[in-house]
Amino acid sequence: EVLLVESGGALVQPGGSLRLSCAASGFSFSSYSMNWVRQAPGKGLEWISYISLSSTTRHYADSVQGRFTISRDDARNSLFLQMNSLRDEDTAVYYCVRDHYYALDHWGLGTLVTVSS
Amino acid sequence: DIQMTQSPSSLSASVGDRVTITCRASHSISTFLSWYQHKSGRAPKLLIFYLSNLASGVPSRFSGSASGTDFTLTISSLQPEDFATYYCQQSHSFPWTFGQGTKVEMK
């Protein structure tokens, strides 16, 4: 069974940093591209970042470009999101999502990030 | 960036109804269009990928179609477990984008 478990969500002050992790199991992690998608309270889904196999290619939404960094550790079957210069509008549930041929086919349950003073 | 305009934002329907949700892409996205179902407190679920392909385990009452840059998700006979929010998403070019969502509520 494919399992994606996010962790690292917390309450952080504006301007602060946070690192999210995603532990993957039940599939060959190194064979899949991965993504982060978020949902702010009362809002819809927002794709925010993509990383390809072997970390060759990375893409970001304009809203996080230059502040967030996606990375992966295939030896540890883990995906990460380093979030810097956090803003109020970054408050959201963050989902770790597997990418299978351009479709987001497996999602974690998410981890909540709250940015507030 | 490609904008995905989804409609309606919400709808009320009864069990057994035929339900149609539409997304319009601001540019051509070929068949790189997926549909997702999301229930509060749960992980979103892939329903349809590449325009019209059913994801594993998804009932055949769900279907996807297109006419140009207009994309449609159809639920042929709404079931109690289908009350949820639905999203379209394009993966033709980065940044990938979602529609605003359609909340399907019980009439």
Short mmCIF file of C-alpha atoms in Angstrom, two decimals:
data_model
loop_
_atom_site.label_atom_id
_atom_site.label_comp_id
_atom_site.label_asym_id
_atom_site.label_seq_id
_atom_site.Cartn_x
_atom_site.Cartn_y
_atom_site.Cartn_z
CA GLU A 1 0.00 0.00 0.00
CA VAL A 2 1.28 3.44 -0.94
CA LEU A 3 1.69 5.57 2.16
CA LEU A 4 2.78 9.20 2.41
CA VAL A 5 3.10 10.70 5.89
CA GLU A 6 3.85 14.39 6.32
CA SER A 7 5.36 15.92 9.43
CA GLY A 8 6.91 19.15 10.62
CA GLY A 9 3.89 21.43 10.59
CA ALA A 10 3.79 23.95 13.43
CA LEU A 11 2.88 27.46 14.54
CA VAL A 12 5.56 29.88 13.35
CA GLN A 13 5.88 33.65 13.37
CA PRO A 14 5.89 35.71 10.16
CA GLY A 15 9.37 35.80 8.70
CA GLY A 16 10.24 32.48 10.28
CA SER A 17 11.30 29.17 8.75
CA LEU A 18 10.04 25.63 8.82
CA ARG A 19 11.04 22.34 7.24
CA LEU A 20 8.37 19.84 6.27
CA SER A 21 9.12 16.16 5.74
CA CYS A 22 7.27 13.38 3.99
CA ALA A 23 8.01 9.72 4.64
CA ALA A 24 7.10 7.47 1.72
CA SER A 25 6.53 3.72 1.77
CA GLY A 26 4.86 1.00 -0.26
CA PHE A 27 6.43 1.92 -3.59
CA SER A 28 9.79 2.57 -5.21
CA PHE A 29 10.21 6.19 -4.13
CA SER A 30 13.20 6.89 -6.38
CA SER A 31 11.13 6.02 -9.47
CA TYR A 32 8.57 8.80 -9.01
CA SER A 33 8.45 12.56 -9.25
CA MET A 34 6.94 14.20 -6.19
CA ASN A 35 5.02 17.35 -5.34
CA TRP A 36 3.77 19.57 -2.56
CA VAL A 37 0.21 20.90 -2.71
CA ARG A 38 -1.42 23.10 -0.07
CA GLN A 39 -4.89 24.19 0.99
CA ALA A 40 -5.38 27.39 2.93
CA PRO A 41 -8.35 27.57 5.33
CA GLY A 42 -11.58 27.87 3.38
CA LYS A 43 -9.73 27.88 0.05
CA GLY A 44 -9.08 25.43 -2.75
CA LEU A 45 -6.07 23.31 -3.62
CA GLU A 46 -2.88 25.06 -4.71
CA TRP A 47 0.04 23.23 -6.31
CA ILE A 48 3.28 24.72 -4.99
CA SER A 49 6.28 22.58 -5.96
CA TYR A 50 7.54 19.65 -8.05
CA ILE A 51 10.75 17.63 -8.03
CA SER A 52 11.69 15.11 -10.70
CA LEU A 53 13.50 11.82 -10.48
CA SER A 54 17.06 12.24 -9.23
CA SER A 55 16.21 15.88 -8.37
CA THR A 56 17.08 16.85 -11.94
CA THR A 57 14.26 19.37 -12.29
CA ARG A 58 12.39 21.50 -9.76
CA HIS A 59 9.46 23.85 -10.27
CA TYR A 60 7.67 26.27 -7.97
CA ALA A 61 4.50 28.31 -7.90
CA ASP A 62 5.06 32.05 -8.19
CA SER A 63 3.67 32.47 -4.68
CA VAL A 64 6.59 30.54 -3.12
CA GLN A 65 9.39 31.00 -5.67
CA GLY A 66 12.57 32.15 -3.96
CA ARG A 67 11.30 31.34 -0.47
CA PHE A 68 10.60 27.59 -0.57
CA THR A 69 12.97 24.78 -1.61
CA ILE A 70 11.92 21.24 -2.43
CA SER A 71 14.36 18.35 -2.03
CA ARG A 72 14.39 14.59 -1.73
CA ASP A 73 16.53 11.85 -0.21
CA ASP A 74 15.95 8.65 -2.14
CA ALA A 75 18.05 6.62 0.30
CA ARG A 76 15.65 7.60 3.09
CA ASN A 77 12.49 7.54 0.93
CA SER A 78 11.81 11.09 2.00
CA LEU A 79 10.62 14.36 0.50
CA PHE A 80 11.24 17.74 2.08
CA LEU A 81 10.05 21.33 1.81
CA GLN A 82 12.20 24.05 3.31
CA MET A 83 10.06 27.13 3.87
CA ASN A 84 11.71 30.48 4.61
CA SER A 85 10.39 34.03 5.01
CA LEU A 86 6.98 32.67 5.92
CA ARG A 87 3.95 34.91 5.53
CA ASP A 88 0.44 34.86 6.96
CA GLU A 89 -0.86 33.67 3.58
CA ASP A 90 1.33 30.54 3.81
CA THR A 91 -1.00 29.23 6.52
CA ALA A 92 -2.37 25.98 5.10
CA VAL A 93 -2.47 22.22 5.21
CA TYR A 94 0.50 20.97 3.17
CA TYR A 95 0.13 17.70 1.27
CA CYS A 96 2.90 15.45 -0.02
CA VAL A 97 1.76 14.03 -3.37
CA ARG A 98 3.12 11.39 -5.72
CA ASP A 99 3.17 12.15 -9.42
CA HIS A 100 2.39 9.34 -11.84
CA TYR A 101 2.47 10.35 -15.49
CA TYR A 102 1.40 13.94 -14.79
CA ALA A 103 -1.42 13.00 -12.44
CA LEU A 104 -1.31 13.36 -8.66
CA ASP A 105 -2.22 9.81 -7.83
CA HIS A 106 -1.47 9.42 -4.12
CA TRP A 107 -1.75 12.02 -1.37
CA GLY A 108 -0.80 12.13 2.28
CA LEU A 109 -3.18 13.36 4.97
CA GLY A 110 -1.29 16.64 5.24
CA THR A 111 0.42 18.67 7.94
CA LEU A 112 -0.82 22.04 9.21
CA VAL A 113 1.38 25.11 9.03
CA THR A 114 0.13 28.20 10.85
CA VAL A 115 1.92 31.50 10.37
CA SER A 116 0.87 33.99 12.99
CA SER A 117 2.33 36.37 15.53
CA ASP B 1 0.34 30.72 -16.43
CA ILE B 2 -2.63 28.61 -17.43
CA GLN B 3 -5.83 29.55 -15.61
CA MET B 4 -8.46 26.92 -14.92
CA THR B 5 -11.96 28.36 -14.51
CA GLN B 6 -14.26 25.86 -12.85
CA SER B 7 -18.04 26.07 -12.60
CA PRO B 8 -20.30 26.00 -10.76
CA SER B 9 -18.67 26.78 -7.42
CA SER B 10 -21.37 24.73 -5.72
CA LEU B 11 -24.44 22.72 -6.59
CA SER B 12 -27.23 20.91 -4.81
CA ALA B 13 -28.28 17.50 -6.05
CA SER B 14 -30.11 14.37 -4.99
CA VAL B 15 -29.04 10.75 -4.98
CA GLY B 16 -29.52 9.39 -8.47
CA ASP B 17 -29.09 12.75 -10.22
CA ARG B 18 -26.75 13.26 -13.16
CA VAL B 19 -24.15 15.87 -12.19
CA THR B 20 -21.91 17.86 -14.54
CA ILE B 21 -18.94 20.03 -13.55
CA THR B 22 -17.01 22.11 -16.07
CA CYS B 23 -13.48 23.53 -16.29
CA ARG B 24 -12.26 25.93 -18.94
CA ALA B 25 -8.53 26.30 -19.61
CA SER B 26 -7.12 29.68 -20.63
CA HIS B 27 -4.79 27.99 -23.12
CA SER B 28 -4.62 24.64 -24.86
CA ILE B 29 -3.66 21.86 -22.45
CA SER B 30 -4.17 18.90 -24.78
CA THR B 31 -5.33 16.00 -22.60
CA PHE B 32 -3.28 16.90 -19.50
CA LEU B 33 -6.33 17.29 -17.32
CA SER B 34 -7.14 15.45 -14.11
CA TRP B 35 -10.10 15.46 -11.72
CA TYR B 36 -9.95 15.00 -7.94
CA GLN B 37 -12.47 14.41 -5.18
CA HIS B 38 -11.83 15.91 -1.75
CA LYS B 39 -13.72 15.25 1.45
CA SER B 40 -13.01 17.39 4.50
CA GLY B 41 -10.29 15.93 6.73
CA ARG B 42 -9.28 13.33 4.18
CA ALA B 43 -6.64 13.13 1.50
CA PRO B 44 -7.77 14.25 -1.95
CA LYS B 45 -8.40 11.36 -4.32
CA LEU B 46 -7.53 11.10 -7.99
CA LEU B 47 -10.62 10.26 -10.04
CA ILE B 48 -9.65 10.80 -13.67
CA PHE B 49 -6.33 11.42 -15.44
CA TYR B 50 -5.39 12.25 -19.03
CA LEU B 51 -8.86 13.72 -19.64
CA SER B 52 -10.90 10.53 -19.49
CA ASN B 53 -9.00 7.68 -17.85
CA LEU B 54 -10.47 6.32 -14.64
CA ALA B 55 -8.03 5.94 -11.76
CA SER B 56 -7.77 2.58 -10.06
CA GLY B 57 -10.85 1.68 -8.03
CA VAL B 58 -12.96 4.63 -9.22
CA PRO B 59 -16.55 3.66 -10.10
CA SER B 60 -17.63 3.82 -13.72
CA ARG B 61 -20.32 6.39 -12.93
CA PHE B 62 -17.51 8.96 -13.11
CA SER B 63 -16.41 10.06 -16.57
CA GLY B 64 -14.41 12.86 -18.18
CA SER B 65 -14.71 14.51 -21.57
CA ALA B 66 -13.63 17.61 -23.44
CA SER B 67 -14.56 19.99 -26.22
CA GLY B 68 -11.61 22.17 -27.13
CA THR B 69 -10.46 23.85 -23.93
CA ASP B 70 -13.69 23.04 -22.06
CA PHE B 71 -13.49 19.97 -19.84
CA THR B 72 -16.33 18.13 -18.13
CA LEU B 73 -16.61 15.74 -15.21
CA THR B 74 -19.87 13.81 -15.20
CA ILE B 75 -21.31 11.69 -12.41
CA SER B 76 -24.00 9.65 -14.12
CA SER B 77 -25.97 8.74 -10.99
CA LEU B 78 -24.96 10.53 -7.80
CA GLN B 79 -24.40 8.25 -4.81
CA PRO B 80 -24.36 9.21 -1.11
CA GLU B 81 -20.59 8.85 -0.94
CA ASP B 82 -20.13 11.33 -3.81
CA PHE B 83 -21.01 14.43 -1.79
CA ALA B 84 -17.66 16.20 -1.73
CA THR B 85 -15.66 18.95 -3.39
CA TYR B 86 -14.28 18.32 -6.87
CA TYR B 87 -11.28 19.95 -8.53
CA CYS B 88 -9.86 19.95 -12.03
CA GLN B 89 -6.09 20.34 -12.54
CA GLN B 90 -3.88 20.89 -15.56
CA SER B 91 -0.42 19.33 -15.85
CA HIS B 92 0.35 20.57 -19.36
CA SER B 93 2.83 23.19 -18.18
CA PHE B 94 4.27 24.55 -14.96
CA PRO B 95 3.01 26.04 -12.75
CA TRP B 96 0.39 23.34 -12.54
CA THR B 97 -2.95 24.87 -11.63
CA PHE B 98 -6.24 23.75 -10.12
CA GLY B 99 -9.73 24.99 -10.71
CA GLN B 100 -11.43 26.78 -7.81
CA GLY B 101 -13.44 23.69 -6.83
CA THR B 102 -17.08 22.63 -6.96
CA LYS B 103 -18.83 21.64 -3.77
CA VAL B 104 -21.55 19.04 -4.38
CA GLU B 105 -24.13 19.21 -1.61
CA MET B 106 -27.24 17.26 -0.82
CA LYS B 107 -30.48 18.88 -1.95
#
